[in-house]
CSV table of C-alpha atoms and ligand atoms in Angstrom, one decimal:
chain,number,residue,atom,x,y,z
P,1,UNK,CA,87.5,79.5,50.7
P,2,UNK,CA,86.6,77.7,47.5
P,3,UNK,CA,86.1,74.1,48.3
P,4,UNK,CA,84.5,71.5,45.9
P,5,UNK,CA,85.4,68.4,47.9
P,6,UNK,CA,82.4,66.0,47.6
P,7,UNK,CA,80.7,68.2,45.0
P,8,UNK,CA,79.7,67.3,41.5
P,9,UNK,CA,79.8,69.9,38.7
P,10,UNK,CA,78.6,69.7,35.1
P,11,UNK,CA,80.4,71.8,32.5
P,12,UNK,CA,79.0,72.2,29.0
P,13,UNK,CA,81.4,73.2,26.3
P,14,UNK,CA,83.9,71.4,28.5
P,15,UNK,CA,86.0,70.4,25.6
P,16,UNK,CA,87.6,73.8,25.0
P,17,UNK,CA,88.3,77.4,26.1
P,18,UNK,CA,86.3,78.7,29.0
P,19,UNK,CA,84.7,75.4,29.8
P,20,UNK,CA,88.0,73.5,30.1
P,21,UNK,CA,89.5,76.3,32.2
P,22,UNK,CA,86.6,76.4,34.6
P,23,UNK,CA,86.6,72.6,34.9
P,24,UNK,CA,90.3,72.8,35.8
P,25,UNK,CA,89.6,75.4,38.5
P,26,UNK,CA,86.9,73.2,40.0
P,27,UNK,CA,89.1,70.1,39.9
P,28,UNK,CA,91.9,72.0,41.6
P,29,UNK,CA,89.5,72.8,44.4
P,30,UNK,CA,88.6,69.1,44.8
P,31,UNK,CA,85.4,68.8,42.7
P,32,UNK,CA,84.1,65.9,40.6
P,33,UNK,CA,83.3,66.7,37.0
P,34,UNK,CA,81.0,65.8,34.1
P,35,UNK,CA,82.3,67.5,30.9
P,36,UNK,CA,79.7,67.8,28.1
P,37,UNK,CA,80.6,68.7,24.6
P,38,UNK,CA,79.7,67.7,21.0
P,39,UNK,CA,83.3,67.2,20.2
P,40,UNK,CA,84.5,63.8,21.6
P,41,UNK,CA,88.2,64.3,20.9
P,42,UNK,CA,88.3,67.6,22.7
P,43,UNK,CA,86.5,66.1,25.7
P,44,UNK,CA,89.2,63.5,26.0
P,45,UNK,CA,91.9,66.2,25.7
P,46,UNK,CA,90.2,68.2,28.5
P,47,UNK,CA,90.0,65.1,30.7
P,48,UNK,CA,93.7,64.4,30.1
P,49,UNK,CA,94.8,68.0,30.8
P,50,UNK,CA,92.8,68.1,34.1
P,51,UNK,CA,94.0,64.7,35.3
P,52,UNK,CA,97.6,65.6,34.4
P,53,UNK,CA,97.2,68.7,36.7
P,54,UNK,CA,95.1,67.0,39.4
P,55,UNK,CA,96.0,63.3,39.4
P,56,UNK,CA,93.1,62.1,41.6
P,57,UNK,CA,90.4,64.2,39.8
P,58,UNK,CA,87.2,62.3,38.9
P,59,UNK,CA,86.4,63.4,35.4
P,60,UNK,CA,83.6,61.9,33.3
P,61,UNK,CA,82.9,62.9,29.8
P,62,UNK,CA,79.6,62.9,27.9
P,63,UNK,CA,79.2,63.6,24.2
P,64,UNK,CA,76.0,65.6,23.6
P,65,UNK,CA,74.6,68.4,21.4
P,66,UNK,CA,73.0,71.0,23.8
P,67,UNK,CA,70.5,72.0,21.1
P,68,UNK,CA,68.7,68.6,21.5
P,69,UNK,CA,66.6,68.5,24.6
P,70,UNK,CA,66.7,64.7,24.7
P,71,UNK,CA,70.5,64.8,24.8
P,72,UNK,CA,70.4,67.4,27.5
P,73,UNK,CA,68.2,65.0,29.6
P,74,UNK,CA,70.8,62.3,29.0
P,75,UNK,CA,73.8,64.3,30.3
P,76,UNK,CA,71.8,65.3,33.3
P,77,UNK,CA,70.8,61.6,34.0
P,78,UNK,CA,74.4,60.5,33.3
P,79,UNK,CA,75.6,62.9,36.1
P,80,UNK,CA,72.9,61.6,38.5
P,81,UNK,CA,73.9,58.0,37.7
P,82,UNK,CA,77.6,58.8,38.3
P,83,UNK,CA,77.5,61.1,41.3
P,84,UNK,CA,73.9,61.0,42.6
P,85,UNK,CA,73.6,64.8,42.7
P,86,UNK,CA,74.4,68.1,40.9
P,87,UNK,CA,76.0,70.8,43.0
P,88,UNK,CA,77.2,73.1,40.3
P,89,UNK,CA,76.4,73.7,36.6
P,90,UNK,CA,78.4,75.8,34.2
P,91,UNK,CA,76.0,76.2,31.3
P,92,UNK,CA,78.5,77.4,28.9
P,93,UNK,CA,78.5,75.8,25.4
P,94,UNK,CA,78.1,78.4,22.7
P,95,UNK,CA,79.1,79.5,19.2
P,96,UNK,CA,79.8,82.9,17.7
P,97,UNK,CA,78.1,82.5,14.3
P,98,UNK,CA,79.0,84.4,11.1
P,99,UNK,CA,79.5,88.1,11.3
P,100,UNK,CA,77.3,90.2,9.0
P,101,UNK,CA,75.0,93.2,8.9
P,102,UNK,CA,71.5,92.4,10.2
P,103,UNK,CA,69.9,92.4,6.7
P,104,UNK,CA,72.5,90.0,5.5
P,105,UNK,CA,72.8,87.9,8.6
P,106,UNK,CA,70.7,85.0,7.3
P,107,UNK,CA,67.7,83.5,9.0
P,108,UNK,CA,69.2,80.0,9.2
P,109,UNK,CA,72.3,81.4,10.8
P,110,UNK,CA,70.2,83.4,13.3
P,111,UNK,CA,68.3,80.2,14.3
P,112,UNK,CA,71.4,78.2,14.6
P,113,UNK,CA,73.2,80.6,16.9
P,114,UNK,CA,70.0,81.0,19.1
P,115,UNK,CA,69.5,77.2,19.2
P,116,UNK,CA,73.0,76.7,20.7
P,117,UNK,CA,73.5,79.8,22.9
P,118,UNK,CA,69.9,80.3,24.2
P,119,UNK,CA,67.8,77.2,23.7
P,120,UNK,CA,70.8,75.0,24.9
P,121,UNK,CA,71.1,77.1,28.0
P,122,UNK,CA,67.4,77.0,28.7
P,123,UNK,CA,67.2,73.2,28.2
P,124,UNK,CA,70.1,72.8,30.6
P,125,UNK,CA,68.6,75.0,33.3
P,126,UNK,CA,65.2,73.3,32.9
P,127,UNK,CA,66.5,69.8,33.6
P,128,UNK,CA,69.2,70.7,36.2
P,129,UNK,CA,66.9,73.0,38.2
P,130,UNK,CA,64.4,70.2,38.7
P,131,UNK,CA,67.1,68.2,40.5
P,132,UNK,CA,68.6,71.2,42.4
P,133,UNK,CA,65.1,72.1,43.7
P,134,UNK,CA,64.6,68.6,45.0
P,135,UNK,CA,68.1,68.8,46.6
P,136,UNK,CA,67.4,72.2,48.1
P,137,UNK,CA,70.7,73.6,46.9
P,138,UNK,CA,72.9,74.2,43.8
P,139,UNK,CA,74.6,76.9,41.8
P,140,UNK,CA,74.3,77.7,38.1
P,141,UNK,CA,76.5,79.9,36.0
P,142,UNK,CA,75.3,80.7,32.5
P,143,UNK,CA,77.7,82.1,29.9
P,144,UNK,CA,76.4,85.4,28.5
P,145,UNK,CA,78.9,87.9,27.0
P,146,UNK,CA,79.6,91.6,26.8
P,147,UNK,CA,77.5,91.0,23.7
P,148,UNK,CA,74.7,90.1,26.2
P,149,UNK,CA,74.8,93.5,27.9
P,150,UNK,CA,76.0,95.8,25.0
P,151,UNK,CA,75.6,96.0,21.2
P,152,UNK,CA,78.6,94.7,19.4
P,153,UNK,CA,77.7,95.1,15.7
P,154,UNK,CA,77.6,92.5,12.9
P,155,UNK,CA,76.4,89.8,15.4
P,156,UNK,CA,72.6,89.8,15.4
P,157,UNK,CA,72.3,86.2,16.5
P,158,UNK,CA,75.0,86.3,19.0
P,159,UNK,CA,73.8,89.5,20.7
P,160,UNK,CA,70.2,88.4,20.7
P,161,UNK,CA,71.0,85.0,22.2
P,162,UNK,CA,73.4,86.4,24.8
P,163,UNK,CA,70.9,89.2,25.9
P,164,UNK,CA,68.5,86.3,26.2
P,165,UNK,CA,70.8,84.4,28.5
P,166,UNK,CA,71.1,87.5,30.7
P,167,UNK,CA,67.3,87.8,30.8
P,168,UNK,CA,66.8,84.1,31.5
P,169,UNK,CA,69.4,84.2,34.3
P,170,UNK,CA,67.7,87.2,36.1
P,171,UNK,CA,64.2,85.6,35.7
P,172,UNK,CA,65.2,82.2,37.0
P,173,UNK,CA,67.4,83.6,39.7
P,174,UNK,CA,64.5,85.3,41.3
P,175,UNK,CA,62.4,82.2,41.0
P,176,UNK,CA,64.8,79.8,42.6
P,177,UNK,CA,66.6,81.8,45.3
P,178,UNK,CA,64.0,80.6,47.8
P,179,UNK,CA,65.1,77.0,47.1
P,180,UNK,CA,68.7,77.7,48.1
P,181,UNK,CA,69.8,77.9,44.4
P,182,UNK,CA,71.9,80.7,43.0
P,183,UNK,CA,71.8,81.5,39.2
P,184,UNK,CA,74.2,84.0,37.7
P,185,UNK,CA,75.7,84.7,34.4
P,186,UNK,CA,79.1,85.8,33.4
P,187,UNK,CA,79.7,88.4,30.6
P,188,UNK,CA,83.3,87.9,29.3
P,189,UNK,CA,84.9,90.4,27.0
P,190,UNK,CA,87.5,89.1,24.6
P,191,UNK,CA,89.2,86.1,26.1
P,192,UNK,CA,91.8,84.3,23.9
P,193,UNK,CA,90.2,81.0,23.0
P,194,UNK,CA,89.5,79.1,19.7
P,195,UNK,CA,86.3,81.2,19.4
P,196,UNK,CA,88.0,84.5,19.5
P,197,UNK,CA,90.7,83.3,17.1
P,198,UNK,CA,87.9,82.3,14.7
P,199,UNK,CA,86.2,85.7,15.1
P,200,UNK,CA,89.5,87.6,14.3
P,201,UNK,CA,90.0,85.3,11.3
P,202,UNK,CA,86.6,86.2,10.1
P,203,UNK,CA,87.5,89.9,10.3
P,204,UNK,CA,91.2,89.8,9.1
P,205,UNK,CA,92.0,86.4,7.7
P,206,UNK,CA,95.7,85.6,8.1
P,207,UNK,CA,96.4,89.0,9.7
P,208,UNK,CA,94.2,87.9,12.7
P,209,UNK,CA,97.0,88.3,15.3
P,210,UNK,CA,97.7,92.0,14.2
P,211,UNK,CA,93.9,92.6,14.2
P,212,UNK,CA,93.8,91.1,17.8
P,213,UNK,CA,96.4,93.6,19.0
P,214,UNK,CA,94.5,96.5,17.6
P,215,UNK,CA,91.3,95.1,19.0
P,216,UNK,CA,92.6,95.0,22.6
P,217,UNK,CA,94.4,98.4,22.3
P,218,UNK,CA,91.1,100.1,23.4
P,219,UNK,CA,90.7,97.8,26.4
P,220,UNK,CA,91.6,99.6,29.7
P,221,UNK,CA,94.0,96.7,30.4
P,222,UNK,CA,95.3,96.5,26.8
P,223,UNK,CA,95.2,92.8,26.6
P,224,UNK,CA,92.9,89.8,26.0
P,225,UNK,CA,91.6,88.0,29.1
P,226,UNK,CA,93.0,84.5,29.9
P,227,UNK,CA,90.7,81.5,30.1
P,228,UNK,CA,92.0,80.7,33.6
P,229,UNK,CA,90.9,84.1,34.8
P,230,UNK,CA,87.3,83.3,33.7
P,231,UNK,CA,87.7,79.7,35.1
P,232,UNK,CA,88.5,81.2,38.5
P,233,UNK,CA,85.5,83.5,38.4
P,234,UNK,CA,83.2,80.6,37.5
P,235,UNK,CA,84.6,78.4,40.3
P,236,UNK,CA,84.0,81.2,42.8
P,237,UNK,CA,80.4,81.8,41.6
P,238,UNK,CA,79.6,78.1,41.7
P,239,UNK,CA,81.1,77.8,45.2
P,240,UNK,CA,79.5,78.2,48.6
P,241,UNK,CA,81.6,81.4,49.1
P,242,UNK,CA,79.4,83.1,46.6
P,243,UNK,CA,76.0,81.8,47.9
P,244,UNK,CA,74.3,85.2,48.3
P,245,UNK,CA,75.2,86.4,44.8
P,246,UNK,CA,72.1,85.7,42.7
P,247,UNK,CA,70.3,86.7,39.5
P,248,UNK,CA,73.1,88.9,38.3
P,249,UNK,CA,75.4,89.2,35.3
P,250,UNK,CA,79.1,89.6,36.2
P,251,UNK,CA,81.3,91.2,33.5
P,252,UNK,CA,84.9,90.0,33.2
P,253,UNK,CA,86.3,92.2,30.5
P,254,UNK,CA,89.2,94.4,31.9
P,255,UNK,CA,86.6,97.2,32.3
P,256,UNK,CA,85.8,97.6,28.7
P,257,UNK,CA,82.0,97.4,29.0
P,258,UNK,CA,82.0,100.4,31.3
P,259,UNK,CA,84.2,102.6,29.1
P,260,UNK,CA,82.6,105.5,27.3
H,301,NAD,N1,86.2,83.6,24.3
H,301,NAD,C1,85.5,84.8,24.5
H,301,NAD,O1,86.1,85.9,24.3
H,301,NAD,C2,84.1,84.8,24.9
H,301,NAD,C3,83.5,86.0,25.2
H,301,NAD,C4,82.2,86.1,25.6
H,301,NAD,C5,81.5,84.9,25.7
H,301,NAD,N2,82.1,83.7,25.4
H,301,NAD,C6,81.2,82.5,25.5
H,301,NAD,O2,81.9,81.6,26.2
H,301,NAD,C7,81.4,80.3,25.9
H,301,NAD,C8,82.6,79.4,25.6
H,301,NAD,O3,83.4,80.0,24.5
H,301,NAD,P1,84.9,79.7,24.3
H,301,NAD,O4,85.5,81.0,24.0
H,301,NAD,O5,85.4,78.8,25.3
H,301,NAD,O6,84.8,78.9,22.9
H,301,NAD,P2,85.4,77.5,22.3
H,301,NAD,O7,85.0,77.5,20.9
H,301,NAD,O8,86.8,77.4,22.7
H,301,NAD,O9,84.5,76.5,23.2
H,301,NAD,C9,83.2,76.2,23.0
H,301,NAD,C10,82.9,74.7,23.2
H,301,NAD,O10,81.5,74.5,23.0
H,301,NAD,C11,81.3,73.4,22.3
H,301,NAD,N3,80.0,73.4,21.6
H,301,NAD,C12,79.6,74.3,20.6
H,301,NAD,N4,78.3,74.0,20.2
H,301,NAD,C13,77.9,73.0,21.0
H,301,NAD,C14,76.7,72.2,21.0
H,301,NAD,N5,75.7,72.5,20.2
H,301,NAD,N6,76.6,71.2,21.9
H,301,NAD,C15,77.6,70.9,22.7
H,301,NAD,N7,78.8,71.6,22.7
H,301,NAD,C16,79.0,72.6,21.8
H,301,NAD,C17,82.4,73.3,21.3
H,301,NAD,O11,82.6,72.0,20.7
H,301,NAD,C18,83.6,73.9,22.1
H,301,NAD,O12,84.3,72.8,22.7
H,301,NAD,C19,80.5,80.5,24.7
H,301,NAD,O13,79.2,80.5,25.2
H,301,NAD,C20,80.9,81.9,24.2
H,301,NAD,O14,79.8,82.5,23.5
H,301,NAD,C21,83.4,83.6,25.0
């Protein structure tokens, strides 16, 4: 059902966590990839991991900071030069930022988190959509968060930016459906990646693993999500199998965001 043969997919934040897992899911279904990240070493690690799993996978890497619109233009052009089209776009690079009460959050920190999580997603959509509109097809998945549909606490920049991603997704989805383009967002709960480890370390220092167990004890499934579970959802939403799903935000959180 999910077939990416002959399709080209860009993944930002492709050097780690959810980006790497989604890229692997796409490669397993036959897709060609451009992985974008600001961390060159982790990009090479992702490429190796994917090609170890799928020996004939075509994987290109591009080092870029998604907060810089010129660099965004460059990764889009790089993809066009390599593959001549963009079928799928996982617009995913993001940071959590420091945790603090709103009054102590810090204006610079707020701007930094919004610059990556929201501006970076907007720049990516702006430049990829121009091409997809000309093609008359394409699928985009933006990474929001449960923090983009619910308040979390101590995360002003993160919650504001991720609610912004959800809004941007709905707005652009209704604009571009008529051009054969679907635009959705995912709202992951706690998925065990470097970001979540960092978040738990902020809360509990060296006791972060115990804090993690307590954190997931209130999840209906009593566990963290796995990156590959998110990767599979992203591959589905980017595939033709999901073509009539548009302008929506899909939670992947074990049910936590619906719990009273
Ligand atoms: N892991 C979770 O539980 C969870 C939950 C909800 C949402 N998310 C979101 O999922 C996305 C991926 O998170 P993850 O858990 O895989 O984290 P991660 O830290 O493992 O991966 C994020 C990647 O993005 C890259 N990146 C960060 N800033 C960048 C920039 N300015 N330009 C280019 N690349 C940049 C990092 O180098 C890293 O490789 C983020 O948007 C995050 O907010 C994660």
